[in-house]
Amino acid sequence: MEEIDRAIVAALTTDGRQSYTDLAEKVGLSVSAVHQRVRRLEQRGVVKGYTARVSFEALDLPLTAFVAIRPFDPSQPDDAPVRLAHLPEIDSCYSVAGEDFYLLLVRVAGPVDLERVLQEIRTSANVTTRTTVVLSTPYEGRPPKISGEPSTRQRSRPAGETAGSTGG
Amino acid sequence: MEEIDRAIVAALTTDGRQSYTDLAEKVGLSVSAVHQRVRRLEQRGVVKGYTARVSFEALDLPLTAFVAIRPFDPSQPDDAPVRLAHLPEIDSCYSVAGEDFYLLLVRVAGPVDLERVLQEIRTSANVTTRTTVVLSTPYEGRPPKISGEPSTRQRSRPAGETAGSTGG
DNA sequence: GTTGAAACTCTCCTAAC
DNA sequence: GTTAGGAGAGTTTCAAC
């Protein structure tokens, strides 16, 4: 992807609601050009959507924790993500390498809710849990690398080949 | 916080760029009323900003990993977050309870970059690392609980007392 | 705290270069 | 890629309830 597109994405990650006028000024293009690039980024799925950054403390969810889970019976079908999807306290679910199967990020009001959610996780997905409580969050969800020129970066597919493109 | 404000926050978390017209229709208020509530939520810091949700694969950052760090010398001043802030590959930094001091979420292009970032983390903050590679992400950054009525939720401070309020 | 209307800005499309 | 124009929609403020 081009450098100017990365700059647009970085700007939209910092402020997803800024006007195309501001965006155009930041990346040094006209409003029309920026508008067209943003539409293309959205169509290509590079920009998947927009969301508000919220204060979880203000939402009465001051306690964050990571919950590593592994199944009681590893031979059973592994559908923990779908079995846990109904729990609104789970912010994110990562399938991970290592001893654990999944790593969950949960946000609750306090220890009492955490205990309840852990019980619900265990019973819903038939798993054991190992919980790491977050004490503070120095930073979270920072904008991705603005990066002008990739130097040491390896590629996952041969150069010149693009996924899903047949020439149109 | 009121139920209607929570509904607004939930809607903005799902789509941070929707118009006040749509927002008003969803929560059953007029456009002006919704607009005023959103402004108050922003001023109170409940809504801290807006950001684009991006595809890290499309940004050539397909490899996500959790990096748990702990210092070589625990007696040294603990300023790892600031010493690591210059690394754009670090998405989030959590101070955690347990054996480790911090848990980092990093996003890179591949194993080669991961190795480089790990070395930079170790040298920048004088820490050891234990890395957990993310294989896939079933879901991430889900909207927080919409919640109409808190039942089992405990409070972190006495009812009727609000932080920073002296009567204004 | 809510409503409705007016003024303004921005988005979005079109056309020509 | 750029500039220019313009219709429509959305944002923001204002006065009144």
CSV table of C-alpha atoms (C1' of nucleotides) in Angstrom, one decimal:
chain,number,residue,atom,x,y,z
A,1,MET,CA,0.0,0.0,0.0
A,2,GLU,CA,1.2,3.5,-0.8
A,3,GLU,CA,2.6,5.8,1.7
A,4,ILE,CA,-0.1,8.4,1.3
A,5,ASP,CA,-2.8,5.8,2.0
A,6,ARG,CA,-1.0,4.8,5.1
A,7,ALA,CA,-0.9,8.4,6.2
A,8,ILE,CA,-4.7,8.6,5.6
A,9,VAL,CA,-5.2,5.4,7.7
A,10,ALA,CA,-3.0,6.7,10.5
A,11,ALA,CA,-4.9,10.0,10.5
A,12,LEU,CA,-8.2,8.3,10.6
A,13,THR,CA,-7.0,6.0,13.4
A,14,THR,CA,-6.1,9.1,15.4
A,15,ASP,CA,-9.3,10.9,14.7
A,16,GLY,CA,-11.9,8.9,12.7
A,17,ARG,CA,-14.3,11.8,12.5
A,18,GLN,CA,-12.2,14.5,11.1
A,19,SER,CA,-13.4,16.2,7.9
A,20,TYR,CA,-12.0,15.5,4.5
A,21,THR,CA,-10.8,19.0,4.5
A,22,ASP,CA,-8.6,18.4,7.5
A,23,LEU,CA,-7.5,15.0,6.1
A,24,ALA,CA,-6.6,16.6,2.8
A,25,GLU,CA,-4.5,19.2,4.4
A,26,LYS,CA,-2.6,16.6,6.5
A,27,VAL,CA,-1.7,14.3,3.6
A,28,GLY,CA,-1.2,17.1,1.1
A,29,LEU,CA,-3.9,16.2,-1.4
A,30,SER,CA,-7.1,17.8,-2.6
A,31,VAL,CA,-10.3,17.1,-0.9
A,32,SER,CA,-11.6,15.1,-3.9
A,33,ALA,CA,-8.6,12.9,-4.1
A,34,VAL,CA,-8.7,12.2,-0.4
A,35,HIS,CA,-12.3,11.4,-0.5
A,36,GLN,CA,-11.8,9.0,-3.3
A,37,ARG,CA,-8.9,7.3,-1.5
A,38,VAL,CA,-10.9,6.9,1.7
A,39,ARG,CA,-13.8,5.3,-0.3
A,40,ARG,CA,-11.3,2.9,-1.9
A,41,LEU,CA,-9.8,2.1,1.5
A,42,GLU,CA,-13.3,1.3,2.8
A,43,GLN,CA,-14.2,-0.8,-0.2
A,44,ARG,CA,-11.0,-2.8,0.0
A,45,GLY,CA,-11.6,-3.4,3.6
A,46,VAL,CA,-8.5,-1.6,4.8
A,47,VAL,CA,-10.8,0.6,6.8
A,48,LYS,CA,-13.4,-1.7,8.3
A,49,GLY,CA,-15.4,0.9,10.1
A,50,TYR,CA,-15.4,3.6,12.7
A,51,THR,CA,-15.9,3.4,16.5
A,52,ALA,CA,-15.9,5.7,19.5
A,53,ARG,CA,-13.1,5.4,22.0
A,54,VAL,CA,-14.7,5.3,25.4
A,55,SER,CA,-13.7,5.5,29.0
A,56,PHE,CA,-14.4,2.2,30.6
A,57,GLU,CA,-14.1,3.8,34.0
A,58,ALA,CA,-16.9,6.1,33.1
A,59,LEU,CA,-18.9,3.2,31.9
A,60,ASP,CA,-18.6,1.5,35.3
A,61,LEU,CA,-16.1,-1.1,33.9
A,62,PRO,CA,-12.9,-0.1,35.7
A,63,LEU,CA,-11.5,-3.6,36.1
A,64,THR,CA,-9.8,-5.1,33.1
A,65,ALA,CA,-8.3,-8.7,33.1
A,66,PHE,CA,-6.8,-11.2,30.7
A,67,VAL,CA,-8.2,-14.6,31.0
A,68,ALA,CA,-6.2,-17.5,29.5
A,69,ILE,CA,-8.4,-20.6,28.9
A,70,ARG,CA,-7.7,-24.2,28.0
A,71,PRO,CA,-10.3,-27.0,27.7
A,72,PHE,CA,-10.9,-29.7,30.3
A,73,ASP,CA,-11.0,-32.2,27.5
A,74,PRO,CA,-8.7,-31.3,24.6
A,75,SER,CA,-10.3,-34.0,22.4
A,76,GLN,CA,-13.7,-32.2,22.4
A,77,PRO,CA,-14.5,-29.9,19.4
A,78,ASP,CA,-13.0,-26.5,20.1
A,79,ASP,CA,-15.7,-23.9,19.7
A,80,ALA,CA,-14.9,-21.8,22.7
A,81,PRO,CA,-15.2,-18.5,20.9
A,82,VAL,CA,-18.8,-19.0,19.8
A,83,ARG,CA,-19.7,-20.5,23.2
A,84,LEU,CA,-18.4,-17.4,24.9
A,85,ALA,CA,-19.6,-14.8,22.4
A,86,HIS,CA,-22.8,-14.2,24.4
A,87,LEU,CA,-20.8,-12.7,27.3
A,88,PRO,CA,-20.7,-9.0,26.8
A,89,GLU,CA,-17.9,-8.6,29.4
A,90,ILE,CA,-15.5,-10.2,26.8
A,91,ASP,CA,-14.0,-7.5,24.8
A,92,SER,CA,-11.7,-9.6,22.7
A,93,CYS,CA,-10.9,-13.2,22.0
A,94,TYR,CA,-7.5,-14.3,20.7
A,95,SER,CA,-6.5,-17.8,19.6
A,96,VAL,CA,-2.9,-18.2,20.8
A,97,ALA,CA,0.0,-20.5,20.5
A,98,GLY,CA,1.5,-21.8,23.7
A,99,GLU,CA,0.1,-23.7,26.6
A,100,ASP,CA,-3.3,-21.9,26.5
A,101,PHE,CA,-5.9,-22.2,23.8
A,102,TYR,CA,-7.4,-18.7,23.9
A,103,LEU,CA,-6.7,-15.4,25.6
A,104,LEU,CA,-9.7,-13.3,26.5
A,105,LEU,CA,-9.8,-9.6,27.4
A,106,VAL,CA,-12.6,-8.9,29.8
A,107,ARG,CA,-13.9,-5.7,31.3
A,108,VAL,CA,-16.1,-5.7,34.5
A,109,ALA,CA,-17.2,-3.4,37.3
A,110,GLY,CA,-15.2,-5.1,40.0
A,111,PRO,CA,-14.0,-8.4,41.6
A,112,VAL,CA,-17.5,-9.7,42.2
A,113,ASP,CA,-18.4,-9.4,38.5
A,114,LEU,CA,-15.0,-10.9,37.6
A,115,GLU,CA,-15.7,-13.9,39.7
A,116,ARG,CA,-19.2,-14.3,38.1
A,117,VAL,CA,-17.8,-13.9,34.5
A,118,LEU,CA,-15.0,-16.4,35.2
A,119,GLN,CA,-17.6,-18.9,36.4
A,120,GLU,CA,-19.7,-18.3,33.3
A,121,ILE,CA,-16.7,-18.7,31.1
A,122,ARG,CA,-15.8,-22.0,32.7
A,123,THR,CA,-19.3,-23.4,32.5
A,124,SER,CA,-20.1,-22.1,29.0
A,125,ALA,CA,-16.9,-23.4,27.3
A,126,ASN,CA,-15.9,-26.2,29.7
A,127,VAL,CA,-12.5,-24.7,30.2
A,128,THR,CA,-10.1,-23.9,33.0
A,129,THR,CA,-9.1,-20.2,33.5
A,130,ARG,CA,-5.9,-18.4,34.5
A,131,THR,CA,-6.6,-14.7,35.1
A,132,THR,CA,-4.2,-11.8,35.0
A,133,VAL,CA,-5.6,-8.6,36.5
A,134,VAL,CA,-4.7,-5.3,34.7
A,135,LEU,CA,-3.6,-2.7,37.3
A,136,SER,CA,-3.4,0.2,34.8
A,137,THR,CA,-3.2,0.9,31.1
A,138,PRO,CA,-0.3,3.2,30.1
A,139,TYR,CA,-1.6,3.2,26.5
A,140,GLU,CA,-4.0,1.1,24.4
A,141,GLY,CA,-5.0,1.0,20.8
A,142,ARG,CA,-2.3,3.2,19.5
A,143,PRO,CA,-2.3,4.1,15.8
A,144,PRO,CA,-0.3,1.6,13.7
A,145,LYS,CA,3.0,2.4,12.2
A,146,ILE,CA,2.9,5.4,9.8
A,147,SER,CA,6.0,4.0,8.1
A,148,GLY,CA,7.3,5.5,4.9
A,149,GLU,CA,9.7,2.9,3.7
A,150,PRO,CA,9.7,-0.8,4.8
A,151,SER,CA,13.3,-1.9,5.1
A,152,THR,CA,13.6,-5.2,7.0
A,153,ARG,CA,10.0,-6.3,6.4
A,154,GLN,CA,9.4,-9.8,5.0
A,155,ARG,CA,6.5,-10.5,2.7
A,156,SER,CA,4.0,-13.3,3.1
A,157,ARG,CA,3.6,-13.8,-0.6
A,158,PRO,CA,5.7,-13.2,-3.7
A,159,ALA,CA,6.2,-9.6,-4.8
A,160,GLY,CA,3.9,-8.5,-7.6
A,161,GLU,CA,1.1,-10.8,-6.7
A,162,THR,CA,-2.0,-9.4,-5.0
A,163,ALA,CA,-4.7,-11.4,-3.3
A,164,GLY,CA,-8.0,-11.7,-5.1
A,165,SER,CA,-6.9,-9.7,-8.1
A,166,THR,CA,-7.4,-11.3,-11.5
A,167,GLY,CA,-6.6,-8.2,-13.5
A,168,GLY,CA,-9.6,-6.0,-12.9
B,1,MET,CA,-25.0,6.9,34.0
B,2,GLU,CA,-28.4,6.8,32.4
B,3,GLU,CA,-29.7,4.0,30.2
B,4,ILE,CA,-30.2,6.3,27.3
B,5,ASP,CA,-26.6,7.6,27.5
B,6,ARG,CA,-25.4,4.0,27.6
B,7,ALA,CA,-27.4,3.3,24.5
B,8,ILE,CA,-25.8,6.3,22.7
B,9,VAL,CA,-22.4,5.1,23.7
B,10,ALA,CA,-23.1,1.6,22.6
B,11,ALA,CA,-24.3,2.9,19.2
B,12,LEU,CA,-21.3,5.1,18.8
B,13,THR,CA,-19.1,2.2,19.6
B,14,THR,CA,-20.7,0.1,16.9
B,15,ASP,CA,-20.6,2.9,14.4
B,16,GLY,CA,-18.8,6.1,15.4
B,17,ARG,CA,-19.6,8.0,12.3
B,18,GLN,CA,-23.3,7.5,12.1
B,19,SER,CA,-25.4,10.7,11.8
B,20,TYR,CA,-27.2,12.3,14.7
B,21,THR,CA,-30.4,11.6,12.8
B,22,ASP,CA,-29.8,7.8,12.9
B,23,LEU,CA,-28.6,8.1,16.5
B,24,ALA,CA,-31.7,9.9,17.5
B,25,GLU,CA,-33.9,7.4,15.8
B,26,LYS,CA,-32.2,4.5,17.6
B,27,VAL,CA,-32.5,6.0,21.1
B,28,GLY,CA,-35.9,7.5,20.6
B,29,LEU,CA,-34.9,11.2,21.0
B,30,SER,CA,-34.8,14.3,18.9
B,31,VAL,CA,-31.7,15.2,17.0
B,32,SER,CA,-31.0,18.2,19.2
B,33,ALA,CA,-31.3,16.2,22.4
B,34,VAL,CA,-29.0,13.5,21.1
B,35,HIS,CA,-26.5,16.0,19.9
B,36,GLN,CA,-26.5,17.7,23.3
B,37,ARG,CA,-26.0,14.4,25.1
B,38,VAL,CA,-23.1,13.4,22.8
B,39,ARG,CA,-21.4,16.7,23.5
B,40,ARG,CA,-21.8,16.2,27.2
B,41,LEU,CA,-20.5,12.7,27.0
B,42,GLU,CA,-17.5,14.0,25.1
B,43,GLN,CA,-16.9,16.8,27.6
B,44,ARG,CA,-17.2,14.4,30.6
B,45,GLY,CA,-14.7,12.2,28.9
B,46,VAL,CA,-17.0,9.2,28.6
B,47,VAL,CA,-16.4,9.4,24.8
B,48,LYS,CA,-12.7,10.1,24.5
B,49,GLY,CA,-12.6,10.3,20.7
B,50,TYR,CA,-13.3,8.4,17.5
B,51,THR,CA,-11.1,6.1,15.5
B,52,ALA,CA,-11.2,4.0,12.4
B,53,ARG,CA,-11.2,0.2,12.7
B,54,VAL,CA,-8.5,-1.1,10.3
B,55,SER,CA,-7.5,-4.4,8.9
B,56,PHE,CA,-4.0,-5.1,10.2
B,57,GLU,CA,-3.6,-7.7,7.5
B,58,ALA,CA,-4.2,-5.1,4.8
B,59,LEU,CA,-1.7,-2.8,6.6
B,60,ASP,CA,1.0,-5.6,6.3
B,61,LEU,CA,0.8,-6.3,10.0
B,62,PRO,CA,-0.7,-9.8,10.0
B,63,LEU,CA,1.3,-11.1,13.0
B,64,THR,CA,0.0,-10.2,16.4
B,65,ALA,CA,1.7,-11.2,19.6
B,66,PHE,CA,1.4,-10.7,23.4
B,67,VAL,CA,4.7,-9.9,25.0
B,68,ALA,CA,5.0,-10.3,28.8
B,69,ILE,CA,8.0,-8.4,30.2
B,70,ARG,CA,9.7,-8.2,33.6
B,71,PRO,CA,12.8,-6.3,34.5
B,72,PHE,CA,16.3,-7.7,34.8
B,73,ASP,CA,16.8,-5.7,38.0
B,74,PRO,CA,13.5,-5.1,39.9
B,75,SER,CA,15.1,-2.5,42.1
B,76,GLN,CA,15.6,-0.1,39.2
B,77,PRO,CA,12.9,2.6,38.6
B,78,ASP,CA,10.1,1.1,36.6
B,79,ASP,CA,9.5,3.3,33.5
B,80,ALA,CA,9.2,0.6,30.9
B,81,PRO,CA,6.0,2.2,29.3
B,82,VAL,CA,7.8,5.4,28.5
B,83,ARG,CA,11.0,3.6,27.4
B,84,LEU,CA,8.9,1.5,25.0
B,85,ALA,CA,6.5,4.2,23.8
B,86,HIS,CA,8.7,5.0,20.8
B,87,LEU,CA,8.1,1.6,19.3
B,88,PRO,CA,5.2,1.9,16.8
B,89,GLU,CA,4.8,-1.9,16.8
B,90,ILE,CA,3.4,-1.8,20.3
B,91,ASP,CA,-0.3,-1.4,20.1
B,92,SER,CA,-1.1,-1.5,23.9
B,93,CYS,CA,0.7,-1.6,27.2
B,94,TYR,CA,-1.0,-3.0,30.3
B,95,SER,CA,0.5,-3.0,33.8
B,96,VAL,CA,-0.5,-6.3,35.3
B,97,ALA,CA,-0.6,-8.2,38.5
B,98,GLY,CA,1.1,-11.5,38.6
B,99,GLU,CA,4.6,-12.7,37.8
B,100,ASP,CA,5.1,-10.2,34.9
B,101,PHE,CA,5.2,-6.5,35.2
B,102,TYR,CA,3.7,-5.5,31.9
B,103,LEU,CA,1.8,-7.1,29.0
B,104,LEU,CA,2.3,-5.7,25.6
B,105,LEU,CA,0.3,-6.2,22.5
B,106,VAL,CA,2.5,-5.9,19.4
B,107,ARG,CA,1.6,-6.1,15.7
B,108,VAL,CA,4.3,-6.8,13.1
B,109,ALA,CA,4.7,-8.0,9.5
B,110,GLY,CA,6.2,-11.3,10.4
B,111,PRO,CA,8.6,-13.4,12.4
B,112,VAL,CA,11.6,-11.3,11.3
B,113,ASP,CA,10.1,-8.1,12.5
B,114,LEU,CA,8.9,-9.8,15.7
B,115,GLU,CA,12.4,-10.8,16.5
B,116,ARG,CA,13.7,-7.3,15.9
B,117,VAL,CA,10.9,-5.7,18.0
B,118,LEU,CA,11.6,-8.2,20.9
B,119,GLN,CA,15.3,-7.2,20.8
B,120,GLU,CA,14.4,-3.5,20.8
B,121,ILE,CA,12.0,-4.1,23.7
B,122,ARG,CA,14.7,-5.9,25.8
B,123,THR,CA,17.4,-3.3,25.1
B,124,SER,CA,15.1,-0.3,25.5
B,125,ALA,CA,13.6,-1.3,28.8
B,126,ASN,CA,16.2,-3.7,30.2
B,127,VAL,CA,13.6,-6.5,30.5
B,128,THR,CA,13.2,-10.1,29.7
B,129,THR,CA,10.3,-11.1,27.4
B,130,ARG,CA,7.9,-14.1,27.1
B,131,THR,CA,6.0,-14.0,23.9
B,132,THR,CA,2.7,-15.6,23.0
B,133,VAL,CA,1.9,-15.5,19.3
B,134,VAL,CA,-1.7,-14.9,18.2
B,135,LEU,CA,-2.9,-17.4,15.6
B,136,SER,CA,-6.3,-15.9,14.9
B,137,THR,CA,-8.6,-13.3,16.4
B,138,PRO,CA,-12.3,-14.6,16.6
B,139,TYR,CA,-13.3,-11.1,17.8
B,140,GLU,CA,-11.7,-8.0,19.1
B,141,GLY,CA,-12.9,-4.6,20.5
B,142,ARG,CA,-16.5,-5.6,20.9
B,143,PRO,CA,-18.9,-2.9,22.1
B,144,PRO,CA,-19.2,-2.8,25.9
B,145,LYS,CA,-22.3,-4.1,27.7
B,146,ILE,CA,-25.4,-2.1,26.7
B,147,SER,CA,-26.9,-3.0,30.1
B,148,GLY,CA,-30.2,-1.6,31.2
B,149,GLU,CA,-30.2,-2.6,34.8
B,150,PRO,CA,-27.2,-3.4,36.9
B,151,SER,CA,-28.1,-6.2,39.3
B,152,THR,CA,-25.0,-7.8,40.8
B,153,ARG,CA,-22.6,-4.9,40.2
B,154,GLN,CA,-20.6,-3.7,43.1
B,155,ARG,CA,-19.4,-0.1,43.4
B,156,SER,CA,-15.9,1.2,44.0
B,157,ARG,CA,-17.0,4.2,46.0
B,158,PRO,CA,-20.0,5.0,48.3
B,159,ALA,CA,-23.3,5.7,46.5
B,160,GLY,CA,-24.1,9.4,46.0
B,161,GLU,CA,-20.5,10.4,45.9
B,162,THR,CA,-19.0,11.4,42.6
B,163,ALA,CA,-15.3,11.9,41.8
B,164,GLY,CA,-14.1,15.4,41.4
B,165,SER,CA,-17.5,16.9,42.2
B,166,THR,CA,-17.6,19.5,45.0
B,167,GLY,CA,-21.2,20.6,44.4
B,168,GLY,CA,-21.1,22.3,41.1
C,1,DG,C1',-34.2,18.2,29.5
C,2,DT,C1',-36.7,18.6,25.4
C,3,DT,C1',-38.4,20.4,20.7
C,4,DG,C1',-38.3,22.7,16.1
C,5,DA,C1',-36.3,25.7,12.9
C,6,DA,C1',-32.7,28.4,10.9
C,7,DA,C1',-27.7,29.0,9.5
C,8,DC,C1',-23.8,27.0,8.5
C,9,DT,C1',-20.5,23.3,7.1
C,10,DC,C1',-19.5,19.2,5.1
C,11,DT,C1',-20.2,15.5,2.1
C,12,DC,C1',-20.7,13.8,-2.3
C,13,DC,C1',-21.2,14.0,-7.2
C,14,DT,C1',-20.3,16.1,-11.7
C,15,DA,C1',-17.6,18.3,-15.1
C,16,DA,C1',-13.4,20.1,-17.2
C,17,DC,C1',-8.5,20.1,-17.1
D,1,DG,C1',-4.0,13.7,-10.1
D,2,DT,C1',-6.2,18.8,-9.7
D,3,DT,C1',-9.7,22.7,-9.4
D,4,DA,C1',-14.5,24.4,-9.5
D,5,DG,C1',-19.3,24.3,-8.9
D,6,DG,C1',-23.5,22.9,-6.8
D,7,DA,C1',-27.3,19.9,-4.7
D,8,DG,C1',-28.2,17.6,-0.8
D,9,DA,C1',-27.4,16.0,3.8
D,10,DG,C1',-25.6,16.7,8.3
D,11,DT,C1',-23.9,19.6,12.0
D,12,DT,C1',-24.4,23.3,15.2
D,13,DT,C1',-26.6,27.0,17.4
D,14,DC,C1',-30.6,29.5,18.8
D,15,DA,C1',-35.1,30.5,20.9
D,16,DA,C1',-39.1,28.6,23.1
D,17,DC,C1',-41.4,25.0,25.8
